[in-house]
Amino acid sequence: AQSVTQLGSHVSVSEGALVLLRCNYSSSVPPYLFWYVQYPNQGLQLLLKYTTGATLVKGINGFEAEFKKSETSFHLTKPSAHMSDAAEYFCAVSDPRGSGNTPLVFGKGTRLSVIA
Amino acid sequence: GAVVSQHPSWVICKSGTSVKIECRSLDFQATTMFWYRQFPKQSLMLMATSNEGSKATYEQGVEKDKFLINHASLTLSTLTVTSAHPEDSSFYICSARDHLAGWGETQYFGPGTRLLVL
């Protein structure tokens, strides 16, 4: 079974500082990997995803993530935090061997706070 | 981009009543839709997987008679909370997968429905 661990339920950074949100997964095969962002009282918006190919993935709003198979990690980064980045971030995985019915497996989420 | 809508966004109801939540894929067809429940400051909990034209598959511990799911078309799935009670109060989120994009592609999420049962 797959699982996702997000280290740190809450991360606080200063505006302009580097954002690093950690995600490690457990899977018998390299999974498909996703990062979603959720603003208060809203659904989830896809930030970026990795399926195959280049391991450094760039997403929206200046975020990027790198798939590291040896470390079973898919950490999310942004060079300079903006106040509007404050939100809940979820890492998710899916099994590439699955079917269209295979759901995402989510981590518990990391709440990002940005301090002015 | 792919858009998923949910209606209503907010609903307050009395205990014992039933509430229907709609999930629509607006610009793509979704063979599969997923229903999640989210408690405050927690992650999403998958409730069921909804397939167009067939019965939904419920996760363990989710009462299928209480949470009725119908996926009558490639663009619409509904979740009906029957005889709602205060403990059913939660944030319900649906997602849809674009079947033309291949199964491994993204799930697109609706904006969620906040249910408060008094």
Tab-separated table of C-alpha atoms in Angstrom:
chain	number	residue	atom	x	y	z
A	1	ALA	CA	0.000	0.000	0.000
A	2	GLN	CA	1.100	3.511	-0.658
A	3	SER	CA	1.488	6.189	1.956
A	4	VAL	CA	2.570	9.797	2.137
A	5	THR	CA	4.329	11.559	4.979
A	6	GLN	CA	4.484	15.304	5.158
A	7	LEU	CA	7.013	16.413	7.731
A	8	GLY	CA	5.766	19.371	9.686
A	9	SER	CA	2.092	20.083	10.046
A	10	HIS	CA	2.867	23.781	10.185
A	11	VAL	CA	5.670	25.724	8.538
A	12	SER	CA	6.201	29.417	9.072
A	13	VAL	CA	8.456	31.544	6.886
A	14	SER	CA	9.130	35.230	6.453
A	15	GLU	CA	7.997	36.991	3.336
A	16	GLY	CA	10.744	36.677	0.747
A	17	ALA	CA	12.296	33.631	2.367
A	18	LEU	CA	12.679	30.196	0.878
A	19	VAL	CA	9.711	27.871	1.181
A	20	LEU	CA	10.448	24.174	1.681
A	21	LEU	CA	7.627	21.725	2.292
A	22	ARG	CA	8.665	18.124	2.705
A	23	CYS	CA	6.980	15.075	1.294
A	24	ASN	CA	8.156	11.487	1.481
A	25	TYR	CA	6.292	8.547	0.090
A	26	SER	CA	6.221	4.832	0.490
A	27	SER	CA	5.483	2.777	-2.579
A	28	SER	CA	6.694	-0.459	-4.108
A	29	VAL	CA	7.086	1.312	-7.455
A	30	PRO	CA	7.802	4.951	-8.286
A	31	PRO	CA	4.405	6.574	-8.038
A	32	TYR	CA	2.813	9.502	-9.733
A	33	LEU	CA	3.241	12.493	-7.420
A	34	PHE	CA	1.174	15.615	-6.925
A	35	TRP	CA	1.159	18.766	-4.862
A	36	TYR	CA	-2.136	20.527	-4.229
A	37	VAL	CA	-2.860	23.790	-2.439
A	38	GLN	CA	-6.016	24.557	-0.505
A	39	TYR	CA	-7.077	28.028	0.521
A	40	PRO	CA	-9.586	28.401	3.380
A	41	ASN	CA	-13.021	27.057	2.578
A	42	GLN	CA	-12.027	26.109	-0.941
A	43	GLY	CA	-11.273	22.955	-2.853
A	44	LEU	CA	-7.840	21.790	-3.910
A	45	GLN	CA	-5.888	23.348	-6.728
A	46	LEU	CA	-3.124	21.481	-8.502
A	47	LEU	CA	0.269	23.092	-8.103
A	48	LEU	CA	2.325	20.560	-10.012
A	49	LYS	CA	2.681	16.889	-10.752
A	50	TYR	CA	5.263	14.323	-11.704
A	51	THR	CA	4.450	11.302	-13.792
A	52	THR	CA	7.467	10.565	-15.975
A	53	GLY	CA	10.395	12.391	-17.526
A	54	ALA	CA	12.288	15.271	-15.996
A	55	THR	CA	12.462	14.907	-12.249
A	56	LEU	CA	12.408	18.628	-11.559
A	57	VAL	CA	8.895	19.821	-12.095
A	58	LYS	CA	7.809	23.426	-12.269
A	59	GLY	CA	4.319	24.421	-11.309
A	60	ILE	CA	2.154	27.440	-10.898
A	61	ASN	CA	2.847	30.426	-8.659
A	62	GLY	CA	6.604	29.889	-8.788
A	63	PHE	CA	6.604	26.524	-7.050
A	64	GLU	CA	8.690	23.578	-8.087
A	65	ALA	CA	9.381	20.087	-6.805
A	66	GLU	CA	11.984	17.468	-7.458
A	67	PHE	CA	11.343	13.759	-7.537
A	68	LYS	CA	14.206	11.912	-5.865
A	69	LYS	CA	13.738	8.203	-6.199
A	70	SER	CA	16.684	7.323	-3.978
A	71	GLU	CA	15.237	9.415	-1.170
A	72	THR	CA	11.587	8.602	-1.938
A	73	SER	CA	10.932	12.307	-1.714
A	74	PHE	CA	9.054	14.991	-3.599
A	75	HIS	CA	9.720	18.186	-1.677
A	76	LEU	CA	8.030	21.413	-2.713
A	77	THR	CA	10.030	24.625	-2.898
A	78	LYS	CA	9.638	28.257	-3.784
A	79	PRO	CA	12.583	30.656	-3.733
A	80	SER	CA	10.725	33.612	-2.266
A	81	ALA	CA	7.566	33.377	-0.209
A	82	HIS	CA	4.700	35.754	-0.784
A	83	MET	CA	1.902	36.555	1.604
A	84	SER	CA	-0.558	34.998	-0.825
A	85	ASP	CA	1.203	31.640	-0.473
A	86	ALA	CA	-0.269	31.163	2.991
A	87	ALA	CA	-2.465	28.092	2.655
A	88	GLU	CA	-2.649	24.359	3.288
A	89	TYR	CA	-0.506	22.189	1.040
A	90	PHE	CA	-1.130	18.539	0.347
A	91	CYS	CA	1.213	16.013	-1.206
A	92	ALA	CA	-0.466	13.065	-2.907
A	93	VAL	CA	0.535	9.918	-4.748
A	94	SER	CA	-1.125	7.465	-7.052
A	95	ASP	CA	-0.135	4.049	-8.290
A	96	PRO	CA	0.944	4.074	-11.944
A	97	ARG	CA	-0.159	0.466	-12.231
A	98	GLY	CA	-3.681	1.325	-11.223
A	99	SER	CA	-6.810	1.997	-13.195
A	100	GLY	CA	-8.994	5.025	-13.655
A	101	ASN	CA	-10.648	4.186	-10.342
A	102	THR	CA	-7.466	4.441	-8.356
A	103	PRO	CA	-7.802	7.340	-5.924
A	104	LEU	CA	-5.083	9.632	-4.723
A	105	VAL	CA	-3.461	8.949	-1.391
A	106	PHE	CA	-2.989	12.200	0.481
A	107	GLY	CA	-0.580	13.278	3.134
A	108	LYS	CA	-1.938	14.999	6.209
A	109	GLY	CA	-1.114	18.415	4.873
A	110	THR	CA	1.208	21.237	5.857
A	111	ARG	CA	-0.095	24.629	6.762
A	112	LEU	CA	2.168	27.382	5.467
A	113	SER	CA	2.171	30.711	7.237
A	114	VAL	CA	3.981	33.697	5.772
A	115	ILE	CA	5.087	36.424	8.136
A	116	ALA	CA	5.412	39.978	6.915
B	1	GLY	CA	-8.278	24.339	-17.709
B	2	ALA	CA	-10.556	21.664	-16.342
B	3	VAL	CA	-13.200	22.987	-13.991
B	4	VAL	CA	-15.280	21.134	-11.464
B	5	SER	CA	-18.187	22.839	-9.764
B	6	GLN	CA	-20.125	21.920	-6.665
B	7	HIS	CA	-23.523	23.056	-5.578
B	8	PRO	CA	-24.410	24.257	-3.074
B	9	SER	CA	-21.303	25.787	-1.576
B	10	TRP	CA	-22.961	26.118	1.806
B	11	VAL	CA	-25.926	24.331	3.300
B	12	ILE	CA	-27.489	24.457	6.729
B	13	CYS	CA	-30.185	21.950	7.507
B	14	LYS	CA	-32.118	20.535	10.407
B	15	SER	CA	-31.289	17.170	11.861
B	16	GLY	CA	-33.177	14.382	10.108
B	17	THR	CA	-33.408	16.026	6.725
B	18	SER	CA	-31.623	14.947	3.568
B	19	VAL	CA	-29.194	17.068	1.630
B	20	LYS	CA	-28.096	16.622	-1.968
B	21	ILE	CA	-24.737	17.891	-3.196
B	22	GLU	CA	-23.983	18.095	-6.904
B	23	CYS	CA	-20.592	17.744	-8.515
B	24	ARG	CA	-20.212	18.712	-12.167
B	25	SER	CA	-17.315	18.608	-14.567
B	26	LEU	CA	-17.870	21.706	-16.687
B	27	ASP	CA	-15.538	21.315	-19.625
B	28	PHE	CA	-14.591	17.671	-19.685
B	29	GLN	CA	-16.112	14.265	-19.270
B	30	ALA	CA	-15.397	12.347	-16.116
B	31	THR	CA	-15.879	8.617	-16.066
B	32	THR	CA	-14.784	8.591	-12.473
B	33	MET	CA	-15.527	11.008	-9.681
B	34	PHE	CA	-14.379	10.813	-6.098
B	35	TRP	CA	-16.075	12.073	-2.972
B	36	TYR	CA	-14.034	13.211	0.003
B	37	ARG	CA	-14.825	14.465	3.458
B	38	GLN	CA	-12.598	16.868	5.302
B	39	PHE	CA	-12.731	17.757	8.968
B	40	PRO	CA	-11.240	21.024	10.205
B	41	LYS	CA	-7.477	21.152	9.946
B	42	GLN	CA	-7.322	17.590	8.655
B	43	SER	CA	-6.577	15.892	5.373
B	44	LEU	CA	-9.103	14.612	2.908
B	45	MET	CA	-10.751	11.301	3.663
B	46	LEU	CA	-11.939	9.359	0.647
B	47	MET	CA	-15.562	8.330	1.055
B	48	ALA	CA	-16.349	6.700	-2.251
B	49	THR	CA	-15.460	6.327	-5.875
B	50	SER	CA	-18.239	7.068	-8.299
B	51	ASN	CA	-18.376	5.587	-11.768
B	52	GLU	CA	-20.751	6.713	-14.459
B	53	GLY	CA	-23.574	4.276	-14.918
B	54	SER	CA	-22.616	1.911	-12.130
B	55	LYS	CA	-22.746	1.635	-8.374
B	56	ALA	CA	-20.295	3.591	-6.322
B	57	THR	CA	-17.518	1.899	-4.416
B	58	TYR	CA	-17.479	2.939	-0.777
B	59	GLU	CA	-14.498	3.018	1.521
B	60	GLN	CA	-14.520	0.945	4.645
B	61	GLY	CA	-16.530	2.531	7.393
B	62	VAL	CA	-18.620	4.728	5.104
B	63	GLU	CA	-22.323	3.916	5.277
B	64	LYS	CA	-23.612	3.497	1.755
B	65	ASP	CA	-27.226	3.844	2.872
B	66	LYS	CA	-26.460	7.138	4.508
B	67	PHE	CA	-24.305	8.622	1.792
B	68	LEU	CA	-26.080	7.886	-1.475
B	69	ILE	CA	-24.042	8.483	-4.587
B	70	ASN	CA	-25.408	8.671	-8.097
B	71	HIS	CA	-23.290	9.201	-11.185
B	72	ALA	CA	-25.881	9.398	-13.898
B	73	SER	CA	-23.844	11.088	-16.589
B	74	LEU	CA	-20.253	11.781	-17.561
B	75	THR	CA	-20.506	15.263	-16.123
B	76	LEU	CA	-22.603	14.890	-12.987
B	77	SER	CA	-22.332	12.996	-9.735
B	78	THR	CA	-24.488	13.612	-6.696
B	79	LEU	CA	-23.973	12.847	-3.028
B	80	THR	CA	-27.069	12.705	-0.866
B	81	VAL	CA	-26.634	12.745	2.874
B	82	THR	CA	-29.764	11.050	4.149
B	83	SER	CA	-31.259	11.765	7.566
B	84	ALA	CA	-28.427	14.093	8.378
B	85	HIS	CA	-27.226	14.484	11.950
B	86	PRO	CA	-24.859	16.980	13.541
B	87	GLU	CA	-21.948	14.561	13.266
B	88	ASP	CA	-22.355	14.682	9.480
B	89	SER	CA	-21.398	18.329	9.529
B	90	SER	CA	-18.251	18.605	7.475
B	91	PHE	CA	-16.659	19.903	4.306
B	92	TYR	CA	-17.429	17.651	1.352
B	93	ILE	CA	-15.221	17.818	-1.711
B	94	CYS	CA	-15.560	16.033	-5.008
B	95	SER	CA	-12.979	15.460	-7.678
B	96	ALA	CA	-13.141	14.247	-11.238
B	97	ARG	CA	-10.734	12.610	-13.563
B	98	ASP	CA	-10.707	13.377	-17.273
B	99	HIS	CA	-10.995	9.944	-18.786
B	100	LEU	CA	-9.734	11.120	-22.148
B	101	ALA	CA	-6.459	12.151	-20.551
B	102	GLY	CA	-5.693	8.655	-19.384
B	103	TRP	CA	-6.110	7.378	-15.884
B	104	GLY	CA	-2.836	8.658	-14.587
B	105	GLU	CA	-3.697	12.246	-15.163
B	106	THR	CA	-4.806	14.816	-12.720
B	107	GLN	CA	-7.839	14.818	-10.528
B	108	TYR	CA	-9.599	18.149	-10.628
B	109	PHE	CA	-11.280	19.220	-7.440
B	110	GLY	CA	-14.482	21.067	-6.825
B	111	PRO	CA	-14.590	24.050	-4.464
B	112	GLY	CA	-16.251	22.018	-1.734
B	113	THR	CA	-19.578	22.113	0.086
B	114	ARG	CA	-19.793	23.100	3.716
B	115	LEU	CA	-22.596	21.196	5.472
B	116	LEU	CA	-23.854	22.239	8.877
B	117	VAL	CA	-26.515	20.108	10.492
B	118	LEU	CA	-28.313	21.709	13.398
